[in-house]
PDB file of C-alpha atoms in Angstrom:
ATOM      1  CA  MET A 262      89.389  49.080 133.988  1.00 47.00           C
ATOM      2  CA  ARG A 263      88.207  47.284 130.877  1.00 44.00           C
ATOM      3  CA  LYS A 264      84.958  49.279 130.938  1.00 44.00           C
ATOM      4  CA  ILE A 265      86.874  52.567 131.111  1.00 43.00           C
ATOM      5  CA  TYR A 266      89.144  51.500 128.247  1.00 42.00           C
ATOM      6  CA  PHE A 267      86.135  50.427 126.153  1.00 41.00           C
ATOM      7  CA  PHE A 268      84.376  53.752 126.854  1.00 40.00           C
ATOM      8  CA  ILE A 269      87.429  55.794 125.756  1.00 39.00           C
ATOM      9  CA  CYS A 270      87.799  53.799 122.517  1.00 41.00           C
ATOM     10  CA  LEU A 271      84.089  54.160 121.753  1.00 39.00           C
ATOM     11  CA  THR A 272      84.226  57.922 122.329  1.00 40.00           C
ATOM     12  CA  LEU A 273      87.227  58.324 120.019  1.00 35.00           C
ATOM     13  CA  LEU A 274      85.501  56.245 117.344  1.00 37.00           C
ATOM     14  CA  LEU A 275      82.362  58.401 117.509  1.00 38.00           C
ATOM     15  CA  VAL A 276      84.378  61.623 117.322  1.00 35.00           C
ATOM     16  CA  ILE A 277      86.343  60.429 114.272  1.00 36.00           C
ATOM     17  CA  SER A 278      83.148  59.231 112.586  1.00 39.00           C
ATOM     18  CA  GLY A 279      81.488  62.552 113.280  1.00 39.00           C
ATOM     19  CA  LEU A 280      84.399  64.435 111.728  1.00 36.00           C
ATOM     20  CA  GLN A 281      84.215  62.260 108.629  1.00 37.00           C
ATOM     21  CA  VAL A 282      80.465  62.798 108.272  1.00 34.00           C
ATOM     22  CA  GLU A 283      80.867  66.563 108.730  1.00 35.00           C
ATOM     23  CA  SER A 284      83.599  66.632 106.096  1.00 33.00           C
ATOM     24  CA  LYS A 285      81.420  64.731 103.627  1.00 31.00           C
ATOM     25  CA  MET A 286      78.499  67.070 104.286  1.00 30.00           C
ATOM     26  CA  LYS A 287      80.657  70.109 103.589  1.00 33.00           C
ATOM     27  CA  ILE A 288      81.906  68.608 100.318  1.00 26.00           C
ATOM     28  CA  SER A 289      78.345  67.737  99.318  1.00 29.00           C
ATOM     29  CA  PHE A 290      77.085  71.234 100.076  1.00 31.00           C
ATOM     30  CA  ALA A 291      79.942  72.781  98.105  1.00 31.00           C
ATOM     31  CA  ALA A 292      79.197  70.578  95.091  1.00 33.00           C
ATOM     32  CA  VAL A 293      75.514  71.530  95.165  1.00 38.00           C
ATOM     33  CA  SER A 294      76.150  75.226  95.900  1.00 51.00           C
ATOM     34  CA  ALA A 295      78.519  75.721  92.971  1.00 50.00           C
ATOM     35  CA  ASN A 296      75.663  75.564  90.437  1.00 66.00           C
ATOM     36  CA  THR A 297      72.790  76.870  92.530  1.00 85.00           C
ATOM     37  CA  TYR A 298      72.244  80.086  90.597  1.00 93.00           C
ATOM     38  CA  THR A 299      73.753  82.452  88.041  1.00 94.00           C
ATOM     39  CA  VAL A 300      73.812  86.206  87.525  1.00 97.00           C
ATOM     40  CA  LYS A 301      74.186  87.956  84.184  1.00 97.00           C
ATOM     41  CA  ALA A 302      74.567  91.663  83.516  1.00 98.00           C
ATOM     42  CA  ILE A 303      72.336  92.981  80.713  1.00 98.00           C
ATOM     43  CA  LEU A 304      74.830  95.320  79.073  1.00 98.00           C
ATOM     44  CA  PRO A 305      73.418  98.681  77.848  1.00 97.00           C
ATOM     45  CA  VAL A 306      74.371 100.560  74.682  1.00 97.00           C
ATOM     46  CA  ASN A 307      76.897 102.786  76.479  1.00 97.00           C
ATOM     47  CA  GLN A 308      78.979  99.752  77.451  1.00 97.00           C
ATOM     48  CA  VAL A 309      82.654 100.402  76.681  1.00 95.00           C
ATOM     49  CA  ASP A 310      83.640  96.727  76.348  1.00 92.00           C
ATOM     50  CA  SER A 311      80.936  94.476  74.914  1.00 90.00           C
ATOM     51  CA  GLN A 312      82.944  91.346  75.756  1.00 93.00           C
ATOM     52  CA  ALA A 313      83.058  92.082  79.502  1.00 94.00           C
ATOM     53  CA  SER A 314      80.757  90.358  81.992  1.00 95.00           C
ATOM     54  CA  PHE A 315      80.464  93.489  84.157  1.00 97.00           C
ATOM     55  CA  TYR A 316      79.177  97.032  83.613  1.00 98.00           C
ATOM     56  CA  ASN A 317      81.905  99.184  82.049  1.00 98.00           C
ATOM     57  CA  LEU A 318      79.995 102.344  81.144  1.00 98.00           C
ATOM     58  CA  ARG A 319      80.670 105.782  79.693  1.00 96.00           C
ATOM     59  CA  VAL A 320      78.190 108.161  81.283  1.00 97.00           C
ATOM     60  CA  ARG A 321      76.866 111.662  80.576  1.00 95.00           C
ATOM     61  CA  SER A 322      76.798 114.236  83.355  1.00 95.00           C
ATOM     62  CA  GLY A 323      73.507 114.238  85.280  1.00 97.00           C
ATOM     63  CA  LYS A 324      71.879 111.507  83.160  1.00 97.00           C
ATOM     64  CA  ARG A 325      69.885 108.691  84.767  1.00 98.00           C
ATOM     65  CA  GLN A 326      70.219 105.082  83.712  1.00 98.00           C
ATOM     66  CA  THR A 327      68.690 101.793  84.876  1.00 98.00           C
ATOM     67  CA  LEU A 328      70.953  98.757  85.158  1.00 98.00           C
ATOM     68  CA  LYS A 329      69.439  95.303  84.703  1.00 98.00           C
ATOM     69  CA  LEU A 330      70.766  92.075  86.184  1.00 98.00           C
ATOM     70  CA  ARG A 331      69.255  88.669  85.406  1.00 98.00           C
ATOM     71  CA  VAL A 332      69.273  86.188  88.303  1.00 97.00           C
ATOM     72  CA  THR A 333      68.512  82.552  87.444  1.00 96.00           C
ATOM     73  CA  ASN A 334      67.719  79.808  89.928  1.00 94.00           C
ATOM     74  CA  LEU A 335      69.175  76.485  88.770  1.00 92.00           C
ATOM     75  CA  ALA A 336      68.163  74.551  91.883  1.00 88.00           C
ATOM     76  CA  ASP A 337      65.067  72.491  92.578  1.00 88.00           C
ATOM     77  CA  GLN A 338      64.338  74.487  95.723  1.00 88.00           C
ATOM     78  CA  ILE A 339      63.247  78.014  96.490  1.00 90.00           C
ATOM     79  CA  LEU A 340      66.073  80.514  96.332  1.00 91.00           C
ATOM     80  CA  ILE A 341      66.278  83.722  98.370  1.00 92.00           C
ATOM     81  CA  VAL A 342      68.618  86.248  96.777  1.00 94.00           C
ATOM     82  CA  LYS A 343      69.668  89.552  98.323  1.00 95.00           C
ATOM     83  CA  THR A 344      71.131  92.076  95.875  1.00 97.00           C
ATOM     84  CA  GLN A 345      72.888  95.247  96.955  1.00 98.00           C
ATOM     85  CA  ILE A 346      75.013  97.943  95.347  1.00 98.00           C
ATOM     86  CA  ASN A 347      78.179  98.742  97.319  1.00 98.00           C
ATOM     87  CA  ASP A 348      81.236 100.897  96.849  1.00 98.00           C
ATOM     88  CA  ALA A 349      84.646  99.389  96.188  1.00 98.00           C
ATOM     89  CA  TYR A 350      87.163  99.389  99.029  1.00 98.00           C
ATOM     90  CA  THR A 351      90.617  97.977  99.744  1.00 98.00           C
ATOM     91  CA  SER A 352      90.755  95.092 102.211  1.00 97.00           C
ATOM     92  CA  ASN A 353      93.584  94.620 104.710  1.00 96.00           C
ATOM     93  CA  ASN A 354      95.011  91.963 102.386  1.00 95.00           C
ATOM     94  CA  GLY A 355      95.358  94.461  99.542  1.00 97.00           C
ATOM     95  CA  VAL A 356      92.394  93.219  97.483  1.00 97.00           C
ATOM     96  CA  VAL A 357      89.497  95.270  96.064  1.00 98.00           C
ATOM     97  CA  ASN A 358      86.229  94.096  97.639  1.00 97.00           C
ATOM     98  CA  TYR A 359      82.559  95.064  97.399  1.00 97.00           C
ATOM     99  CA  ASP A 360      80.899  93.374 100.377  1.00 95.00           C
ATOM    100  CA  ARG A 361      80.689  96.292 102.846  1.00 96.00           C
ATOM    101  CA  THR A 362      77.447  98.212 103.191  1.00 95.00           C
ATOM    102  CA  GLN A 363      79.219 101.314 104.489  1.00 95.00           C
ATOM    103  CA  VAL A 364      82.576 102.457 103.122  1.00 97.00           C
ATOM    104  CA  THR A 365      84.381 105.621 104.220  1.00 96.00           C
ATOM    105  CA  PRO A 366      86.151 107.284 101.263  1.00 97.00           C
ATOM    106  CA  VAL A 367      89.403 109.185 101.596  1.00 97.00           C
ATOM    107  CA  ARG A 368      87.955 112.329 100.012  1.00 96.00           C
ATOM    108  CA  LYS A 369      84.283 113.113 100.532  1.00 94.00           C
ATOM    109  CA  ASP A 370      84.273 115.625  97.679  1.00 95.00           C
ATOM    110  CA  GLN A 371      84.830 112.791  95.195  1.00 96.00           C
ATOM    111  CA  PRO A 372      81.753 110.954  93.781  1.00 97.00           C
ATOM    112  CA  VAL A 373      81.021 107.416  95.012  1.00 97.00           C
ATOM    113  CA  LEU A 374      78.583 104.938  93.486  1.00 98.00           C
ATOM    114  CA  SER A 375      76.344 104.450  96.545  1.00 97.00           C
ATOM    115  CA  ARG A 376      75.449 108.165  96.583  1.00 97.00           C
ATOM    116  CA  LEU A 377      74.430 108.074  92.919  1.00 98.00           C
ATOM    117  CA  ILE A 378      71.741 105.414  93.377  1.00 98.00           C
ATOM    118  CA  VAL A 379      68.165 106.634  92.945  1.00 97.00           C
ATOM    119  CA  GLY A 380      65.900 104.777  95.367  1.00 95.00           C
ATOM    120  CA  THR A 381      66.948 101.716  97.319  1.00 94.00           C
ATOM    121  CA  ARG A 382      70.364 100.063  97.098  1.00 96.00           C
ATOM    122  CA  THR A 383      69.046  96.697  98.340  1.00 97.00           C
ATOM    123  CA  GLN A 384      66.504  94.303  96.881  1.00 97.00           C
ATOM    124  CA  LYS A 385      65.328  90.825  97.879  1.00 95.00           C
ATOM    125  CA  LEU A 386      64.146  88.140  95.485  1.00 94.00           C
ATOM    126  CA  HIS A 387      62.237  84.913  96.096  1.00 93.00           C
ATOM    127  CA  LEU A 388      62.912  82.687  93.111  1.00 94.00           C
ATOM    128  CA  LYS A 389      60.959  79.523  92.472  1.00 94.00           C
ATOM    129  CA  ALA A 390      62.793  76.445  91.305  1.00 93.00           C
ATOM    130  CA  ARG A 391      64.200  76.736  87.777  1.00 95.00           C
ATOM    131  CA  SER A 392      63.078  80.336  87.290  1.00 96.00           C
ATOM    132  CA  SER A 393      64.675  83.742  86.710  1.00 96.00           C
ATOM    133  CA  LYS A 394      63.972  87.409  87.406  1.00 97.00           C
ATOM    134  CA  LEU A 395      65.376  90.797  86.461  1.00 97.00           C
ATOM    135  CA  VAL A 396      66.787  93.077  89.143  1.00 97.00           C
ATOM    136  CA  LYS A 397      66.828  96.792  88.301  1.00 97.00           C
ATOM    137  CA  PHE A 398      68.858  99.607  89.853  1.00 98.00           C
ATOM    138  CA  THR A 399      68.780 103.236  88.749  1.00 98.00           C
ATOM    139  CA  TYR A 400      71.646 105.652  89.176  1.00 98.00           C
ATOM    140  CA  GLN A 401      72.216 109.276  88.207  1.00 98.00           C
ATOM    141  CA  ALA A 402      75.648 110.254  86.943  1.00 98.00           C
ATOM    142  CA  PRO A 403      77.379 113.155  88.726  1.00 97.00           C
ATOM    143  CA  LYS A 404      76.257 116.546  87.484  1.00 95.00           C
ATOM    144  CA  LYS A 405      79.812 117.837  87.663  1.00 93.00           C
ATOM    145  CA  HIS A 406      82.533 116.400  85.471  1.00 91.00           C
ATOM    146  CA  PHE A 407      84.793 113.922  87.263  1.00 94.00           C
ATOM    147  CA  THR A 408      88.228 112.642  86.351  1.00 93.00           C
ATOM    148  CA  GLY A 409      88.998 108.942  86.643  1.00 95.00           C
ATOM    149  CA  ILE A 410      86.535 106.134  87.369  1.00 96.00           C
ATOM    150  CA  ILE A 411      83.766 105.453  89.883  1.00 98.00           C
ATOM    151  CA  LEU A 412      84.036 101.862  91.043  1.00 98.00           C
ATOM    152  CA  GLY A 413      81.494  99.654  92.793  1.00 98.00           C
ATOM    153  CA  GLY A 414      79.565  96.451  92.339  1.00 98.00           C
ATOM    154  CA  ILE A 415      76.292  94.588  92.707  1.00 98.00           C
ATOM    155  CA  THR A 416      76.729  91.935  95.384  1.00 97.00           C
ATOM    156  CA  THR A 417      74.301  89.000  95.295  1.00 96.00           C
ATOM    157  CA  VAL A 418      74.000  86.620  98.232  1.00 94.00           C
ATOM    158  CA  ALA A 419      71.810  83.561  97.772  1.00 91.00           C
ATOM    159  CA  LYS A 420      70.381  81.027 100.220  1.00 86.00           C
ATOM    160  CA  VAL A 421      68.666  77.784  99.251  1.00 79.00           C
ATOM    161  CA  VAL A 422      65.608  76.892 101.292  1.00 73.00           C
ATOM    162  CA  ASP A 423      65.298  73.121 101.721  1.00 65.00           C
ATOM    163  CA  ARG A 424      61.622  72.226 102.240  1.00 63.00           C
ATOM    164  CA  SER A 425      62.130  68.488 102.018  1.00 61.00           C
ATOM    165  CA  VAL A 426      62.236  68.365 105.815  1.00 55.00           C
ATOM    166  CA  ALA A 427      59.544  69.284 108.305  1.00 52.00           C
ATOM    167  CA  THR A 428      61.408  72.427 109.377  1.00 51.00           C
ATOM    168  CA  PRO A 429      62.773  74.388 106.384  1.00 48.00           C
ATOM    169  CA  GLN A 430      66.544  74.746 106.526  1.00 49.00           C
ATOM    170  CA  ILE A 431      68.800  77.269 104.810  1.00 50.00           C
ATOM    171  CA  ASN A 432      72.001  75.993 103.223  1.00 56.00           C
ATOM    172  CA  PRO A 433      75.301  77.947 103.207  1.00 59.00           C
ATOM    173  CA  ARG A 434      75.292  81.272 101.354  1.00 72.00           C
ATOM    174  CA  ILE A 435      76.723  81.745  97.863  1.00 82.00           C
ATOM    175  CA  ARG A 436      78.046  85.190  96.907  1.00 89.00           C
ATOM    176  CA  TYR A 437      78.682  86.758  93.492  1.00 94.00           C
ATOM    177  CA  VAL A 438      79.838  90.267  92.561  1.00 96.00           C
ATOM    178  CA  THR A 439      79.103  92.065  89.288  1.00 97.00           C
ATOM    179  CA  GLY A 440      81.393  95.049  88.925  1.00 98.00           C
ATOM    180  CA  ILE A 441      80.270  98.566  87.914  1.00 98.00           C
ATOM    181  CA  VAL A 442      82.773 101.004  86.396  1.00 98.00           C
ATOM    182  CA  LEU A 443      81.637 104.494  85.412  1.00 98.00           C
ATOM    183  CA  HIS A 444      83.784 106.586  83.048  1.00 96.00           C
ATOM    184  CA  PRO A 445      83.205 110.274  82.268  1.00 95.00           C
ATOM    185  CA  GLN A 446      81.875 111.125  78.826  1.00 89.00           C
ATOM    186  CA  LEU A 447      84.998 113.103  77.994  1.00 84.00           C
ATOM    187  CA  GLU A 448      88.240 111.445  78.987  1.00 77.00           C
ATOM    188  CA  SER A 449      90.787 113.828  80.481  1.00 69.00           C
ATOM    189  CA  ASN A 450      94.520 113.527  80.252  1.00 65.00           C
ATOM    190  CA  GLN A 451      96.102 110.552  81.955  1.00 77.00           C
ATOM    191  CA  ILE A 452      95.547 110.735  85.718  1.00 86.00           C
ATOM    192  CA  ARG A 453      98.622 110.651  87.867  1.00 89.00           C
ATOM    193  CA  PRO A 454      98.044 108.540  90.987  1.00 93.00           C
ATOM    194  CA  GLN A 455      98.498 110.086  94.395  1.00 96.00           C
ATOM    195  CA  VAL A 456      99.094 107.780  97.361  1.00 98.00           C
ATOM    196  CA  SER A 457      99.804 109.168 100.813  1.00 97.00           C
ATOM    197  CA  MET A 458     100.292 107.805 104.309  1.00 96.00           C
ATOM    198  CA  ARG A 459      97.767 108.874 106.937  1.00 92.00           C
ATOM    199  CA  ARG A 460      98.927 111.108 109.767  1.00 89.00           C
ATOM    200  CA  ASN A 461      99.729 109.456 113.101  1.00 90.00           C
ATOM    201  CA  PHE A 462     100.854 106.336 111.236  1.00 93.00           C
ATOM    202  CA  PRO A 463     102.681 104.023 111.628  1.00 94.00           C
ATOM    203  CA  LYS A 464     101.529 103.189 115.121  1.00 92.00           C
ATOM    204  CA  ILE A 465     101.815 100.330 117.576  1.00 90.00           C
ATOM    205  CA  SER A 466      98.746  98.181 118.262  1.00 84.00           C
ATOM    206  CA  LYS A 467      98.202  94.996 120.261  1.00 82.00           C
ATOM    207  CA  LYS A 468      98.680  92.988 117.063  1.00 84.00           C
ATOM    208  CA  GLY A 469     101.893  94.719 116.025  1.00 93.00           C
ATOM    209  CA  LEU A 470     102.666  97.619 113.714  1.00 95.00           C
ATOM    210  CA  GLN A 471      99.884  99.287 111.714  1.00 96.00           C
ATOM    211  CA  LEU A 472     100.083 101.456 108.567  1.00 96.00           C
ATOM    212  CA  LYS A 473      97.389 103.271 106.597  1.00 97.00           C
ATOM    213  CA  LEU A 474      97.901 104.194 102.945  1.00 98.00           C
ATOM    214  CA  GLN A 475      95.399 106.393 101.110  1.00 98.00           C
ATOM    215  CA  ASN A 476      94.593 106.506  97.393  1.00 98.00           C
ATOM    216  CA  GLN A 477      93.580 110.133  96.816  1.00 96.00           C
ATOM    217  CA  LYS A 478      92.523 109.803  93.178  1.00 96.00           C
ATOM    218  CA  LEU A 479      89.696 108.064  91.304  1.00 96.00           C
ATOM    219  CA  ILE A 480      92.022 105.476  89.842  1.00 95.00           C
ATOM    220  CA  ASN A 481      92.496 101.775  90.490  1.00 95.00           C
ATOM    221  CA  LEU A 482      96.134 100.856  91.160  1.00 96.00           C
ATOM    222  CA  SER A 483      97.049  97.303  90.205  1.00 95.00           C
ATOM    223  CA  PRO A 484      99.234  95.305  90.492  1.00 97.00           C
ATOM    224  CA  ILE A 485     101.124  96.726  93.450  1.00 98.00           C
ATOM    225  CA  GLN A 486     104.336  95.561  95.073  1.00 98.00           C
ATOM    226  CA  LEU A 487     104.794  96.827  98.609  1.00 98.00           C
ATOM    227  CA  ARG A 488     107.924  96.565 100.749  1.00 98.00           C
ATOM    228  CA  VAL A 489     107.883  97.545 104.414  1.00 98.00           C
ATOM    229  CA  ALA A 490     111.073  97.553 106.489  1.00 98.00           C
ATOM    230  CA  LEU A 491     111.770  98.519 110.092  1.00 98.00           C
ATOM    231  CA  TYR A 492     115.159 100.026 110.949  1.00 98.00           C
ATOM    232  CA  ARG A 493     116.835 100.701 114.249  1.00 96.00           C
ATOM    233  CA  GLY A 494     119.694 102.987 113.444  1.00 94.00           C
ATOM    234  CA  GLN A 495     121.269 101.649 110.259  1.00 94.00           C
ATOM    235  CA  ARG A 496     120.281  98.043 110.962  1.00 96.00           C
ATOM    236  CA  LYS A 497     117.236  96.464 109.341  1.00 97.00           C
ATOM    237  CA  ILE A 498     115.468  94.348 111.976  1.00 97.00           C
ATOM    238  CA  ARG A 499     112.139  93.487 110.297  1.00 97.00           C
ATOM    239  CA  GLN A 500     110.892  93.290 106.713  1.00 97.00           C
ATOM    240  CA  GLN A 501     107.722  92.171 104.929  1.00 97.00           C
ATOM    241  CA  LYS A 502     106.737  92.036 101.254  1.00 97.00           C
ATOM    242  CA  PHE A 503     103.315  92.171  99.586  1.00 97.00           C
ATOM    243  CA  ASN A 504     102.877  91.190  95.917  1.00 97.00           C
ATOM    244  CA  ASN A 505     100.026  91.500  93.391  1.00 97.00           C
ATOM    245  CA  CYS A 506      98.010  93.870  95.568  1.00 98.00           C
ATOM    246  CA  GLN A 507      95.304  96.349  94.537  1.00 97.00           C
ATOM    247  CA  LEU A 508      94.291  99.784  95.745  1.00 98.00           C
ATOM    248  CA  ALA A 509      90.700 100.838  95.027  1.00 98.00           C
ATOM    249  CA  PRO A 510      89.926 104.411  93.954  1.00 98.00           C
ATOM    250  CA  ASN A 511      89.521 106.928  96.786  1.00 98.00           C
ATOM    251  CA  SER A 512      90.088 104.291  99.460  1.00 98.00           C
ATOM    252  CA  ASN A 513      92.165 103.461 102.544  1.00 98.00           C
ATOM    253  CA  TRP A 514      94.454 100.470 102.869  1.00 98.00           C
ATOM    254  CA  VAL A 515      95.072  99.441 106.462  1.00 97.00           C
ATOM    255  CA  ILE A 516      98.127  97.181 106.729  1.00 97.00           C
ATOM    256  CA  ASN A 517      98.742  95.147 109.879  1.00 96.00           C
ATOM    257  CA  LEU A 518     102.258  93.840 110.402  1.00 96.00           C
ATOM    258  CA  PRO A 519     102.645  91.151 113.090  1.00 95.00           C
ATOM    259  CA  TRP A 520     105.751  92.777 114.553  1.00 94.00           C
ATOM    260  CA  THR A 521     105.415  92.393 118.306  1.00 89.00           C
ATOM    261  CA  ASN A 522     107.834  92.397 121.248  1.00 88.00           C
ATOM    262  CA  LEU A 523     109.648  95.487 120.005  1.00 90.00           C
ATOM    263  CA  THR A 524     111.842  96.946 122.730  1.00 91.00           C
ATOM    264  CA  PRO A 525     111.600 100.650 123.624  1.00 93.00           C
ATOM    265  CA  GLY A 526     113.648 102.950 121.417  1.00 94.00           C
ATOM    266  CA  ASN A 527     113.806 104.973 118.204  1.00 96.00           C
ATOM    267  CA  TYR A 528     112.925 103.293 114.914  1.00 97.00           C
ATOM    268  CA  GLN A 529     112.327 104.230 111.291  1.00 97.00           C
ATOM    269  CA  VAL A 530     109.691 102.653 109.032  1.00 98.00           C
ATOM    270  CA  ARG A 531     110.478 102.613 105.319  1.00 98.00           C
ATOM    271  CA  VAL A 532     107.707 101.894 102.829  1.00 98.00           C
ATOM    272  CA  ASN A 533     108.222 101.406  99.084  1.00 98.00           C
ATOM    273  CA  LEU A 534     105.179 101.105  96.795  1.00 98.00           C
ATOM    274  CA  LYS A 535     105.568 100.224  93.131  1.00 97.00           C
ATOM    275  CA  SER A 536     103.065  99.688  90.305  1.00 96.00           C
ATOM    276  CA  PRO A 537     103.557  99.719  86.518  1.00 94.00           C
ATOM    277  CA  SER A 538     102.674 103.427  86.316  1.00 89.00           C
ATOM    278  CA  TYR A 539     103.543 104.781  89.747  1.00 95.00           C
ATOM    279  CA  ARG A 540     106.142 104.658  92.515  1.00 97.00           C
ATOM    280  CA  ARG A 541     106.087 106.146  95.972  1.00 97.00           C
ATOM    281  CA  SER A 542     108.297 105.914  99.069  1.00 98.00           C
ATOM    282  CA  PHE A 543     107.701 106.900 102.669  1.00 97.00           C
ATOM    283  CA  ARG A 544     109.973 107.240 105.692  1.00 97.00           C
ATOM    284  CA  ARG A 545     108.456 107.760 109.098  1.00 96.00           C
ATOM    285  CA  ASN A 546     110.125 107.846 112.494  1.00 96.00           C
ATOM    286  CA  LEU A 547     108.626 105.738 115.259  1.00 95.00           C
ATOM    287  CA  ILE A 548     109.284 106.013 118.985  1.00 93.00           C
ATOM    288  CA  ILE A 549     108.307 103.079 121.194  1.00 91.00           C
ATOM    289  CA  GLY A 550     108.064 103.947 124.862  1.00 84.00           C
ATOM    290  CA  ALA A 551     108.300 101.651 127.856  1.00 73.00           C
ATOM    291  CA  GLN A 552     104.529 101.778 128.369  1.00 59.00           C
ATOM    292  CA  GLN A 553     103.806 100.565 124.805  1.00 53.00           C
ATOM    293  CA  ASP A 554     106.308  97.743 125.211  1.00 49.00           C
ATOM    294  CA  SER A 555     104.769  96.660 128.493  1.00 40.00           C
ATOM    295  CA  GLU A 556     101.227  96.352 127.094  1.00 46.00           C
ATOM    296  CA  GLY A 557     101.947  93.035 125.371  1.00 48.00           C
ATOM    297  CA  SER A 558     103.799  91.679 128.397  1.00 47.00           C
ATOM    298  CA  LEU A 559     100.944  92.765 130.676  1.00 43.00           C
ATOM    299  CA  ILE A 560      98.379  90.886 128.578  1.00 49.00           C
ATOM    300  CA  LYS A 561     100.514  87.734 128.590  1.00 53.00           C
ATOM    301  CA  LEU A 562     101.036  87.975 132.366  1.00 48.00           C
ATOM    302  CA  LEU A 563      97.322  88.459 132.945  1.00 53.00           C
ATOM    303  CA  THR A 564      96.530  85.425 130.786  1.00 63.00           C
ATOM    304  CA  ILE A 565      98.983  83.287 132.775  1.00 68.00           C
ATOM    305  CA  LYS A 566      97.496  84.450 136.094  1.00 62.00           C
ATOM    306  CA  VAL A 567      93.929  83.675 134.986  1.00 69.00           C
ATOM    307  CA  SER A 568      94.998  80.217 133.768  1.00 74.00           C
ATOM    308  CA  LEU A 569      96.696  79.477 137.103  1.00 74.00           C
ATOM    309  CA  ILE A 570      93.621  80.575 139.074  1.00 80.00           C
ATOM    310  CA  ILE A 571      91.369  78.306 136.974  1.00 82.00           C
ATOM    311  CA  LEU A 572      93.802  75.417 137.432  1.00 79.00           C
ATOM    312  CA  VAL A 573      93.861  75.911 141.224  1.00 72.00           C
ATOM    313  CA  ILE A 574      90.043  75.998 141.354  1.00 81.00           C
ATOM    314  CA  VAL A 575      89.786  72.771 139.347  1.00 75.00           C
ATOM    315  CA  VAL A 576      92.334  71.015 141.599  1.00 75.00           C
ATOM    316  CA  VAL A 577      90.554  72.162 144.776  1.00 70.00           C
ATOM    317  CA  LEU A 578      87.132  71.038 143.520  1.00 75.00           C
ATOM    318  CA  ASN A 579      88.434  67.639 142.459  1.00 75.00           C
ATOM    319  CA  SER A 580      90.205  67.185 145.801  1.00 72.00           C
ATOM    320  CA  TYR A 581      87.044  68.134 147.651  1.00 66.00           C
ATOM    321  CA  ARG A 582      84.955  65.649 145.656  1.00 76.00           C
ATOM    322  CA  PHE A 583      87.518  62.901 146.208  1.00 68.00           C
ATOM    323  CA  LEU A 584      87.696  63.469 149.965  1.00 71.00           C
ATOM    324  CA  LYS A 585      83.926  63.706 150.252  1.00 71.00           C
ATOM    325  CA  LYS A 586      83.486  60.449 148.372  1.00 71.00           C
ATOM    326  CA  LYS A 587      86.156  58.770 150.489  1.00 67.00           C
ATOM    327  CA  SER A 588      84.546  59.905 153.766  1.00 72.00           C
ATOM    328  CA  THR A 589      81.143  58.711 152.562  1.00 70.00           C
ATOM    329  CA  ASN A 590      82.533  55.289 151.758  1.00 58.00           C
TER     330      ASN A 590
END
């Protein structure tokens, strides 16, 4: 009994020690990674705002231009940096991101940055310790006049190669984004935003209720306040609020609401979107059938059944081992 008690205590001590070591390693990596490398945009003469740290450019129709980005390795190890130009999109959390290689725009007739790139969108750098290099990307502005802005960014992902050990190891990745905003040479009148809700939405999914809003214009909406409420008759049964959100130009915003266990019946979804320069409201009817309601219950029931089967198997195996050991003795 004492041996078993000693073994349990020793195991707990090792687990706790391991967690502490892992935590310290993560903190150490984070401290080192914060200053591993830097990126700096070399701003051209057609830069709108000379104080900005990103490309904010006024472009001429059909003209080519090469963008330069300086990447500097501040570490004492070799740095591998992958640079890629991506289009802006709206994440499910209502934030403009640039980390997706492929983005599906709302309107394909509108220009997007990735289609304007001449040559490759991706480059890979091997930087020696304490060195820097220039990354160059060439784009060609749309031949036809566009209204609004074209939004994208240069995403850089760096990995530090540690050669101090026999087998080189790669530390956690560090990501930076340098924004690219293209303005037409001749500014048109103020663009009025146009946000719509996709057909066949809202709809019920396994995770709850799902909406899809679409920004039809080449304009960045920010900040956005969004209110979503679910009514059954005249009674409000669910509500959720989103503050300080963004909607990228010509992009979709998929919103997942964790509203599960809704009973069959007729509902109405009310959506109110508000920004400093734009307001929009939607009302959509939603019918939940018995089959949709039973999907969540079916998954839960199946999970319970599988758990019970596993438990029975474990009990039977342990009983068999115990009886076999007893008969042997």
